[in-house]
Coordinates of C-alpha atoms in Angstrom, one line a residue:
X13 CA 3.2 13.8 -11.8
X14 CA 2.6 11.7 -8.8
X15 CA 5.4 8.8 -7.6
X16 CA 2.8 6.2 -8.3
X17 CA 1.7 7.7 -11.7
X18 CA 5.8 7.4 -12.6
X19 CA 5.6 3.5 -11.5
X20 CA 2.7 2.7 -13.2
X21 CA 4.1 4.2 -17.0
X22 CA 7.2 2.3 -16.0
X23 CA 5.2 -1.4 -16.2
X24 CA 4.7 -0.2 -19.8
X25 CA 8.5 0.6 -20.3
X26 CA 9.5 -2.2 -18.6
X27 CA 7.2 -4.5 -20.6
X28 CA 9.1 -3.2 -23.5
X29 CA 12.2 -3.6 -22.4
X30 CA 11.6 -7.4 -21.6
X31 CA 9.6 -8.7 -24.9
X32 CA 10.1 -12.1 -23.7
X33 CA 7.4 -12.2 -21.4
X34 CA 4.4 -14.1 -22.3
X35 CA 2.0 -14.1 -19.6
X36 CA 1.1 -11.6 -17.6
X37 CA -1.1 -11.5 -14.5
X38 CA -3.0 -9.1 -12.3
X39 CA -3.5 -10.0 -8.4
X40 CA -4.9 -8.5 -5.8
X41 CA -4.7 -9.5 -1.9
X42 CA -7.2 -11.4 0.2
X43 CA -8.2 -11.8 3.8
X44 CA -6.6 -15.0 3.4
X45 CA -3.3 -13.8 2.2
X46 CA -4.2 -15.5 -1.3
X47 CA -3.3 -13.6 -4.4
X48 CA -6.4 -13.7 -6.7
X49 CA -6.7 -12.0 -10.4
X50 CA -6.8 -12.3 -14.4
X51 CA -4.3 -13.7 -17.0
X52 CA -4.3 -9.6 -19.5
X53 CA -3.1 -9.9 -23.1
X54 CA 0.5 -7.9 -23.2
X55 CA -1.2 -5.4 -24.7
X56 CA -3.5 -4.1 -22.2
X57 CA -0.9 -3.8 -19.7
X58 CA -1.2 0.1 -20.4
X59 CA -4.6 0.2 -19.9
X60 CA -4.1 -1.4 -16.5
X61 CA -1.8 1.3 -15.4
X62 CA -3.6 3.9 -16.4
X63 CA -7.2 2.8 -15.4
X64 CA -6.7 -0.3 -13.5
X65 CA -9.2 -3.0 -13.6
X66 CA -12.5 -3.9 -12.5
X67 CA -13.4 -6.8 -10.2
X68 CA -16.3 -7.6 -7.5
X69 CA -15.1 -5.9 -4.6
X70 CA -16.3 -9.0 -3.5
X71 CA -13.2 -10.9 -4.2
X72 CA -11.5 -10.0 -1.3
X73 CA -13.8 -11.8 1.0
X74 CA -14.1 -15.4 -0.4
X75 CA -13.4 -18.2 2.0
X76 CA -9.6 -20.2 2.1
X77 CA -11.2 -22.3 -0.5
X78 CA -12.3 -19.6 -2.5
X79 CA -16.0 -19.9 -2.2
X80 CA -18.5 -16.7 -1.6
X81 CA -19.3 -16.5 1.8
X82 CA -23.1 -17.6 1.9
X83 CA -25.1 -14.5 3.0
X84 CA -22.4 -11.2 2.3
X85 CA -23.9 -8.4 1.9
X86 CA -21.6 -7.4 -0.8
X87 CA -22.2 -10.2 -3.4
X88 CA -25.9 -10.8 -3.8
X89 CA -27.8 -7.9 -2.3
X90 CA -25.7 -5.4 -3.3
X91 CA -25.0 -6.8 -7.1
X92 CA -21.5 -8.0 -6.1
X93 CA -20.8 -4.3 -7.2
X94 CA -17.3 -4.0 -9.0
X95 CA -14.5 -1.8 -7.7
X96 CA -11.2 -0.4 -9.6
X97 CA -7.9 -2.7 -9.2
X98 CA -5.5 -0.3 -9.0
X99 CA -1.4 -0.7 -9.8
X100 CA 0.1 -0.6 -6.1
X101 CA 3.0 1.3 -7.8
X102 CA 5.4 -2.2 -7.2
X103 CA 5.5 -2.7 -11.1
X104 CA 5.3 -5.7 -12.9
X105 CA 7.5 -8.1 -11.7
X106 CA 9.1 -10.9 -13.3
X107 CA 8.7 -15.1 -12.7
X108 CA 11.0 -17.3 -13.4
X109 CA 9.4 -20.7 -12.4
X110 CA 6.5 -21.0 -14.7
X111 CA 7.2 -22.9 -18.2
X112 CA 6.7 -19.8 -20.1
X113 CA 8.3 -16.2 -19.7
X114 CA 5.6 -14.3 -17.0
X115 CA 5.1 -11.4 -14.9
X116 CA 3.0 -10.3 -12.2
X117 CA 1.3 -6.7 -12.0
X118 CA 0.4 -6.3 -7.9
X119 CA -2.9 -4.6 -7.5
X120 CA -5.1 -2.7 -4.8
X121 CA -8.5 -2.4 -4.5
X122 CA -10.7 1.3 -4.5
X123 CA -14.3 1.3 -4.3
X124 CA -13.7 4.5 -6.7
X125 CA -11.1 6.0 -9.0
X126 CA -10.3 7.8 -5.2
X127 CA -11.6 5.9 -2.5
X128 CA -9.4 3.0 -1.1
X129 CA -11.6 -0.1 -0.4
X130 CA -11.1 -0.6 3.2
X131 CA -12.0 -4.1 3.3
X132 CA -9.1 -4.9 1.2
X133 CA -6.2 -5.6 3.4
X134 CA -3.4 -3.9 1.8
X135 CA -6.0 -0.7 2.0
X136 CA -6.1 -1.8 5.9
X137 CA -2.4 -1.2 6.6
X138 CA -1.9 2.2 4.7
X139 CA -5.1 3.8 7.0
X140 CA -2.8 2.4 9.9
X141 CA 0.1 4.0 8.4
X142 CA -1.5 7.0 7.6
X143 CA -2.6 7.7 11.2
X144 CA 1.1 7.1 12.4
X145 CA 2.2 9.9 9.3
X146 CA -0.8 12.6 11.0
X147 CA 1.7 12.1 14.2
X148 CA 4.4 12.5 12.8
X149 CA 5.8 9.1 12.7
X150 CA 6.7 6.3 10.7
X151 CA 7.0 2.4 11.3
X152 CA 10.3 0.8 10.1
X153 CA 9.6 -3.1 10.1
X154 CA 11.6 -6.5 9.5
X155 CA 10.1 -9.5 9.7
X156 CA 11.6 -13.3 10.1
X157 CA 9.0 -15.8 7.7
X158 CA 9.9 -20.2 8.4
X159 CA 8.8 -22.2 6.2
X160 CA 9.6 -26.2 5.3
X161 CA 10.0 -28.2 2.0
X162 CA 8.0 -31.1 1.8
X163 CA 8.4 -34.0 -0.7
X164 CA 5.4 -33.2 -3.3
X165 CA 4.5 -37.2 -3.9
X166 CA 2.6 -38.1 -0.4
X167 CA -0.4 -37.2 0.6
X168 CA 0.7 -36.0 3.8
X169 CA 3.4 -34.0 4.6
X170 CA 7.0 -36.0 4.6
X171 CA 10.4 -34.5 4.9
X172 CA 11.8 -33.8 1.7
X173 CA 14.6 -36.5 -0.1
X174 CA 18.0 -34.0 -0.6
X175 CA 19.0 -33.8 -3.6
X176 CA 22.8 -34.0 -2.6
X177 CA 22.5 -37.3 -0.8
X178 CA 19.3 -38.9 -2.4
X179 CA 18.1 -39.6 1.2
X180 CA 14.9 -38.8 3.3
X181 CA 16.0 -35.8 5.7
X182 CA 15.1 -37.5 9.1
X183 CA 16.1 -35.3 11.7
X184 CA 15.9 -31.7 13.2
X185 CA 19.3 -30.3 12.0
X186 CA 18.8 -26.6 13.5
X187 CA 21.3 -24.3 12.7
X188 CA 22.7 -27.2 10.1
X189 CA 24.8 -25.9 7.1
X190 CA 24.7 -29.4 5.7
X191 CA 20.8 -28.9 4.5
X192 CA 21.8 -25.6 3.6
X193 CA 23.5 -27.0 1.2
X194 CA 21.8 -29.5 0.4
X195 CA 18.9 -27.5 -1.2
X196 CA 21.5 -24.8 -2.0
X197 CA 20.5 -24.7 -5.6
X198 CA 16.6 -24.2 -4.2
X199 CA 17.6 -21.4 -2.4
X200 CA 19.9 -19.6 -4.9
X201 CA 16.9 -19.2 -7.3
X202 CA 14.9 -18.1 -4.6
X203 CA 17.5 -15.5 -3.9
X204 CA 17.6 -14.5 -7.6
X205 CA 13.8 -14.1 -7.5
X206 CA 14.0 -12.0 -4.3
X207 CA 16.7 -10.2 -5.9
X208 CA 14.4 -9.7 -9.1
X209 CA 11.1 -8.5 -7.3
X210 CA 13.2 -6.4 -4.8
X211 CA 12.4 -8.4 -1.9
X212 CA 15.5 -7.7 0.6
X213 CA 15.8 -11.3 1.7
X214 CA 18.9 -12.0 4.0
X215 CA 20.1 -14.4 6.2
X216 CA 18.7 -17.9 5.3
X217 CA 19.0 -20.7 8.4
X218 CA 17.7 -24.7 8.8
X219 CA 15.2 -23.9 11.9
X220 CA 14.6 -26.8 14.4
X221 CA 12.1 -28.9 12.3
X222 CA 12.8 -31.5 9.8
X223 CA 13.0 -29.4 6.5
X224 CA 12.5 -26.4 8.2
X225 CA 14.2 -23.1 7.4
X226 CA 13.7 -19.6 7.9
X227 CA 14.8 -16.4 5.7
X228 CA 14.6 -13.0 7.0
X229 CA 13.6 -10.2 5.3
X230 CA 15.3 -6.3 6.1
X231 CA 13.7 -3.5 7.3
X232 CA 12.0 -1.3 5.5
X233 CA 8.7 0.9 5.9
X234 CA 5.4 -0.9 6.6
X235 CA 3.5 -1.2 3.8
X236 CA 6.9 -2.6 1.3
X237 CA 7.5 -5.2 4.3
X238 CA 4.1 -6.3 3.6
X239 CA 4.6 -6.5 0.2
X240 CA 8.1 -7.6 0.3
X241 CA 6.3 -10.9 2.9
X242 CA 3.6 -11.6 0.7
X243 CA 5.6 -11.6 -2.2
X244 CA 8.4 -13.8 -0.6
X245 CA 6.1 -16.7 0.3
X246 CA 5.3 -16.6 -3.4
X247 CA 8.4 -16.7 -4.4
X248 CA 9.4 -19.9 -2.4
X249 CA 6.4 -21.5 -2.9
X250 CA 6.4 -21.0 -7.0
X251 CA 10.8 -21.7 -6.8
X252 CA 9.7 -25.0 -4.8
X253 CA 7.4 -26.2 -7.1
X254 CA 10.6 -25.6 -10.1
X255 CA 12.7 -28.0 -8.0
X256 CA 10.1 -30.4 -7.7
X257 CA 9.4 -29.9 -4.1
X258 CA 6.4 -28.2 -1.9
X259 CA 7.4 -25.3 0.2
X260 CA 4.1 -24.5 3.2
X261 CA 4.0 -21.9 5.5
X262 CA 1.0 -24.1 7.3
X263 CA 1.6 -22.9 10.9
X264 CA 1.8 -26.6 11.9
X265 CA 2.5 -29.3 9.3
X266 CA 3.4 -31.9 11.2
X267 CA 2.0 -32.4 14.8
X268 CA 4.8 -33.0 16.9
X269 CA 7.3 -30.6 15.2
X270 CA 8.2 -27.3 15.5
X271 CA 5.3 -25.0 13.5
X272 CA 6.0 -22.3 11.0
X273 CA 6.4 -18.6 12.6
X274 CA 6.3 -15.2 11.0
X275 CA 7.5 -12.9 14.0
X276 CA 7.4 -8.5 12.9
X277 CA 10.2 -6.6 14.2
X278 CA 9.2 -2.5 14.3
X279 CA 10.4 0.4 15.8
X280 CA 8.8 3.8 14.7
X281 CA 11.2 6.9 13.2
X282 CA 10.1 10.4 14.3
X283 CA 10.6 13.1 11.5
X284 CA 13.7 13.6 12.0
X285 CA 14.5 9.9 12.0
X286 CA 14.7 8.9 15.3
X287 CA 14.2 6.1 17.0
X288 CA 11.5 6.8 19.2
X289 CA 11.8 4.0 21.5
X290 CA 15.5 4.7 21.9
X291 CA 15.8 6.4 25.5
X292 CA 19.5 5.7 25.3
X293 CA 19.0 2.6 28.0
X294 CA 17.7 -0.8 27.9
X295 CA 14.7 -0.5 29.0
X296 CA 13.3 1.7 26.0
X297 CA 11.2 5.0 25.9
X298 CA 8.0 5.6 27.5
X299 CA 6.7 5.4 24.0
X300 CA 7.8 2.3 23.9
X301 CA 6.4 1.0 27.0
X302 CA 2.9 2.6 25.7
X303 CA 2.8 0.6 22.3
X304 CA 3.7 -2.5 24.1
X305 CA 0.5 -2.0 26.4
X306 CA -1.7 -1.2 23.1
X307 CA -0.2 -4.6 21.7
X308 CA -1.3 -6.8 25.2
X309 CA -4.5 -5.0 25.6
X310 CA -5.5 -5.8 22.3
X311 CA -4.0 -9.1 22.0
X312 CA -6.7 -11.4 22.7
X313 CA -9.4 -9.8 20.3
X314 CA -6.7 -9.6 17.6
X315 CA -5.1 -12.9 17.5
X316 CA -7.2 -14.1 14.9
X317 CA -5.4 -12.0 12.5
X318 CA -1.9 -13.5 13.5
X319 CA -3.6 -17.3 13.5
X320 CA -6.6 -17.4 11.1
X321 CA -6.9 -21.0 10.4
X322 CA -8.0 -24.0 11.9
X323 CA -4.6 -25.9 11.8
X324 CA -3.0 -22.1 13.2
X325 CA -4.4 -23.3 16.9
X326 CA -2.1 -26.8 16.8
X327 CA 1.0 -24.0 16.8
X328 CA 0.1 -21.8 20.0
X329 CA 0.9 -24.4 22.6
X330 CA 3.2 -24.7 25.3
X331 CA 6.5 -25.3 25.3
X332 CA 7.0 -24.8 21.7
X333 CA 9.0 -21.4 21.4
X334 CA 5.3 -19.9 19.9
X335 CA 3.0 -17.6 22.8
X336 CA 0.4 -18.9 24.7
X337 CA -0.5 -16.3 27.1
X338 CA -0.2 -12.2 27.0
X339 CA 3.1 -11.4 27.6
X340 CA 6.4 -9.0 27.3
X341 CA 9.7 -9.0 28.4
X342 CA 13.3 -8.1 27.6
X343 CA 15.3 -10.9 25.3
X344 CA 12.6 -13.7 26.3
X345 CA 11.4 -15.9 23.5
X346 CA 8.7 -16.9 25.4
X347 CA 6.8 -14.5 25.8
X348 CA 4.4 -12.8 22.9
X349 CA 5.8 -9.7 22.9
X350 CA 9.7 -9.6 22.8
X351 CA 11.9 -6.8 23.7
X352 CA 15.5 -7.7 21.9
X353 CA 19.0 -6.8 23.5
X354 CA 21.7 -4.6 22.3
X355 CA 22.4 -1.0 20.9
X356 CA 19.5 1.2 22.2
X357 CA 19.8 2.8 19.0
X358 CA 18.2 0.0 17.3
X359 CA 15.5 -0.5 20.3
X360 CA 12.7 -2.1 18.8
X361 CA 9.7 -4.7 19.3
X362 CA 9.4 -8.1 18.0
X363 CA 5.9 -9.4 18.1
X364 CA 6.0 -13.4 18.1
X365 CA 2.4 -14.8 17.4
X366 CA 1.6 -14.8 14.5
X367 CA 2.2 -17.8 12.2
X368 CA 4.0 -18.0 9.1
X369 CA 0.1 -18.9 7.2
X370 CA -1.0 -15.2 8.4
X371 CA -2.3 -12.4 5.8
X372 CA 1.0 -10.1 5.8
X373 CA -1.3 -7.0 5.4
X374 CA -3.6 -8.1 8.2
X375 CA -0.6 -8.9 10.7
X376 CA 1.0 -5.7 10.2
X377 CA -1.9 -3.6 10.6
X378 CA -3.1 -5.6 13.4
X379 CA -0.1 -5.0 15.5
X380 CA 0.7 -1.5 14.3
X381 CA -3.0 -0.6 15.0
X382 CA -2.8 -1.9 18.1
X383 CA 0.5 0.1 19.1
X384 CA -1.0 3.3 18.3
X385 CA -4.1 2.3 20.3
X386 CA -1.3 2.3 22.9
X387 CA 0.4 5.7 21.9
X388 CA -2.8 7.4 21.6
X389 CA -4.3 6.2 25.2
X390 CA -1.2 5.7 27.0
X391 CA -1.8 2.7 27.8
X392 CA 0.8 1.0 30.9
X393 CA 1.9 -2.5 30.4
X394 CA 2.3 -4.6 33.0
X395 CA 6.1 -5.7 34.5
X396 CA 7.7 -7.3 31.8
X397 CA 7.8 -11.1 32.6
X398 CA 10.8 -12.9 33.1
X399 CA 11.1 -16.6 33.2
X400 CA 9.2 -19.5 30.9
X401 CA 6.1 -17.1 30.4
X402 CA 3.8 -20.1 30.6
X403 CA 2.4 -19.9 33.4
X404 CA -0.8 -20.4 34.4
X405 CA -1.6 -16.7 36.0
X406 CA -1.0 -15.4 32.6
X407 CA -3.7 -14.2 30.3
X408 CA -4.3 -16.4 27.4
X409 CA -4.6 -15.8 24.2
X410 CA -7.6 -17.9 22.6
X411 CA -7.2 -21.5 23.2
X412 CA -9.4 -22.0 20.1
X413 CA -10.7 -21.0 16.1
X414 CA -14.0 -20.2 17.5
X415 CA -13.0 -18.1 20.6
X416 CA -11.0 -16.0 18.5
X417 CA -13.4 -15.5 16.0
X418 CA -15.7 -14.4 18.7
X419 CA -13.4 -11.9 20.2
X420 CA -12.1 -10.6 17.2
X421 CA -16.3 -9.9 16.5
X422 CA -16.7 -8.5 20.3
X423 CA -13.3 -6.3 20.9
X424 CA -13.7 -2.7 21.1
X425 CA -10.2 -1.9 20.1
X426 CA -10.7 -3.6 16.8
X427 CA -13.0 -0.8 15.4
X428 CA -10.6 1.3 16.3
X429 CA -7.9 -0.2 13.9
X430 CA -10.0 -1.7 10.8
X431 CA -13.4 -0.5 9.2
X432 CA -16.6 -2.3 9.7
X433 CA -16.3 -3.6 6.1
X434 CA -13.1 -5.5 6.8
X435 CA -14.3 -6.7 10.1
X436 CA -17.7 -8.5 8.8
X437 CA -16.2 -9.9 6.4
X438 CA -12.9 -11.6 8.0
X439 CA -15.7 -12.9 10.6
X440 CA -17.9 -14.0 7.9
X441 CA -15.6 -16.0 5.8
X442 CA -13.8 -17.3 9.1
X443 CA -16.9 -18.8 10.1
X444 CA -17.8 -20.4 6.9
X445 CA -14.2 -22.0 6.9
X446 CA -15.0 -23.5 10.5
X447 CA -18.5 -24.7 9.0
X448 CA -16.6 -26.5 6.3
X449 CA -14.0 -28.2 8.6
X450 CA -16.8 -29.1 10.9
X451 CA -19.0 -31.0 8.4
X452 CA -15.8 -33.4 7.3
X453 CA -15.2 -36.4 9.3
X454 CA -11.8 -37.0 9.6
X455 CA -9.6 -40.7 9.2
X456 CA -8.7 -40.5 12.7
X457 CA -12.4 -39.7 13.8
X458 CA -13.4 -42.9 11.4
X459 CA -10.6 -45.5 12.8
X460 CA -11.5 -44.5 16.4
X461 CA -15.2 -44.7 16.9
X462 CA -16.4 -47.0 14.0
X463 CA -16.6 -50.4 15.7
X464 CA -15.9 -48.7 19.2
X465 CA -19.1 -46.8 20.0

């Protein structure tokens, strides 16, 4: 009997062991990160785990908005053929900030009882992770997701009122145990829920915006840490909604404030367990060295992955402790690619671009992929930079939506890591998405020009 056989009977046991529950959901992932499913009776929660459940392979693809993307091959030419939603062996896990008693069963999409969909992005990191295991290696990943609470009552975004004082937050407290504990209550259900789902979350700090924190999440293999992200901004977004506030993970809510980063932490285990980028000195293993040239060679035509939205571009600026230009270096925040201090037994790489809105799956296989581009070529990274790493020689990344679209269409190494199917369609629905923002005119637009020009 196979591991995920085991797991799926045990959403059946576990259903019975917790008749309370009244709802119960299936989700799978998008290219947008979004979870998107059915409400099931209780009683066809076995049938699920045996069988799975048909939807349009389609569903994957929709735009942030969750329209079809006008012209995909897969919806009207094609039929918008079904595939098989398939348990991804997590369970069914439990809610706690919906009215009634509910539970979530986490699903993966196969375009046949045995072949994985590779256009869905969860599908996308396990062929990634698959190539490291035909090498004889495994990725062991962290990652660090910000976030900030909002009140829920304006239309724009305003710091949150604490619920200790009764006052507007109205300043950047980083580092502050005072809004800590302010919205302590906030995080120890978020906490309980982690705990609940098995989501290792572990150090929670106020970050340098107003409302801002950050919770980190502990290593773990590749495809769980995925999981274990997407889940968590679920978590606090559903917990913040319980305490009557709104949690984002936009990559820039407010415009002159720190944005919203989700920065990977990996390091790859041999067999054996080994560190392979521990060479016993600071400056890590030619391994090492190799995946940190696959990450800057292929970090212009993959940034789209690690900023896929139009408000993701306000966050990759100068000055603002997120990337601008290709880069590495040893303990330097920054640059794009970081190479952290200390034991070389822990010698890993933290990858700082994306944002905190990013698909999980998508980010993950992005970077990995691009790593064992690396590995596999032996590719040479420049000298690790040293300094503010904004300067203007630099490579940059894509100063815009479009241009990153573009490249992410044009670059040869993305082939390499995703499958055509995945590729169309992240282009597809990105450029629908930049159709939409382009046809709205904006307030600021309105107030400037009307009586001007």
């Amino acid at each position: 009997m196979s591991s995920e056989t085991i797991a799926n009977e045990d959403i059946v046991s576990w259903l019975a062991d917790n008749p309370q529950i009244e709802v119960l959901h299936t989700a799978v992932c998008d290219l947008n990160g979004i979870l998107r499913g059915k409400r099931i009776p209780i009683d066809q929660a076995q049938r699920v785990a045996e069988n799975g459940i048909r939807m349009p392979l389609s569903i994957v693809g929709v735009d942030v908005w969750g329209e079809d993307i006008v012209g995909n091959h897969m919806v009207f030419a094609s039929g918008d053929t079904d595939g098989i939603c398939s348990p991804t062996g997590r369970g069914a896990l439990p809610i706690n900030w919906t009215t009634r008693p509910s539970a979530m069963i986490p699903l993966w999409l196969f375009q046949d009882a045995q072949t994985p969909f590779l256009g869905d992005p969860r599908q996308a990191l396990a062929h990634v992770l698959r190539r490291y295991a035909e090498l004889g290696l495994e990725p062991v990943v962290a990652t660090e997701l910000e976030f900030y609470l909002v009140d829920p009552d304006p239309d724009s975004a305003q710091p949150p009122i604490s619920p200790y004082t009764g006052k507007r937050l109205d300043s950047d407290a980083i580092l502050s145990l005072d809004e800590l504990e302010d919205f302590g209550e906030f995080f120890r259900d978020v906490y309980l829920q982690c705990q609940q789902q098995n989501v290792p979350a572990d150090t929670a700090v106020a970050e340098n915006g107003i409302g801002q924190f950050e919770i980190n999440l502990l290593h773990t293999n590749g495809l769980k840490a995925a999981d274990d992200a997407v889940l968590f901004k679920r978590i606090v977004k559903g917990v913040a909604r319980k305490h009557n506030l709104v949690a984002t993970f936009m990559a820039k809510p407010y415009g002159a404030r720190s944005g919203n980063g989700f920065h990977v932490h990996f390091s790859l285990n041999d067999l054996a367990g080994n560190n392979v980028f521990d060479d016993g000195t600071e400056s890590g293993s030619e391994v090492m060295h190799h995946a940190v040239g696959g990450l800057l060679a292929g970090m212009a035509e993959t940034t789209l992955l690690f900023a896929p939205h139009f408000n993701s571009y306000r966050r990759l600026r100068p000055d603002t402790h997120a990337p601008s230009a290709v880069s590495w270096g040893y303990e330097n925040r920054t640059t794009a690619v970081r190479i952290p201090g200390g034991n070389p037994k822990a010698r890993r790489i933290e990858h700082r671009v994306a944002g905190a809105d990013a698909n999980p799956y998508l980010v993950l296989a992005g970077i990995l992929g691009a790593a064992l581009v690396g590995i596999e070529d032996q590719i040479k990274p420049p000298k690790p930079f040293k300094g503010r790493a904004y300067s203007e020689r630099l490579p940059k990344l894509p100063a815009d939506w479009a241009s990153a679209v573009n490249a992410f269409e044009d670059g040869d190494m993305v082939p390499r890591i995703f499958d055509n199917s995945l590729q169309s369609m992240f282009v597809a629905c990105k450029r629908q998405e930049i159709a939409g923002f382009a046809s709205q005119v904006t307030d600021l637009e309105f107030s400037a020009y009307l009586e001007v020009v």
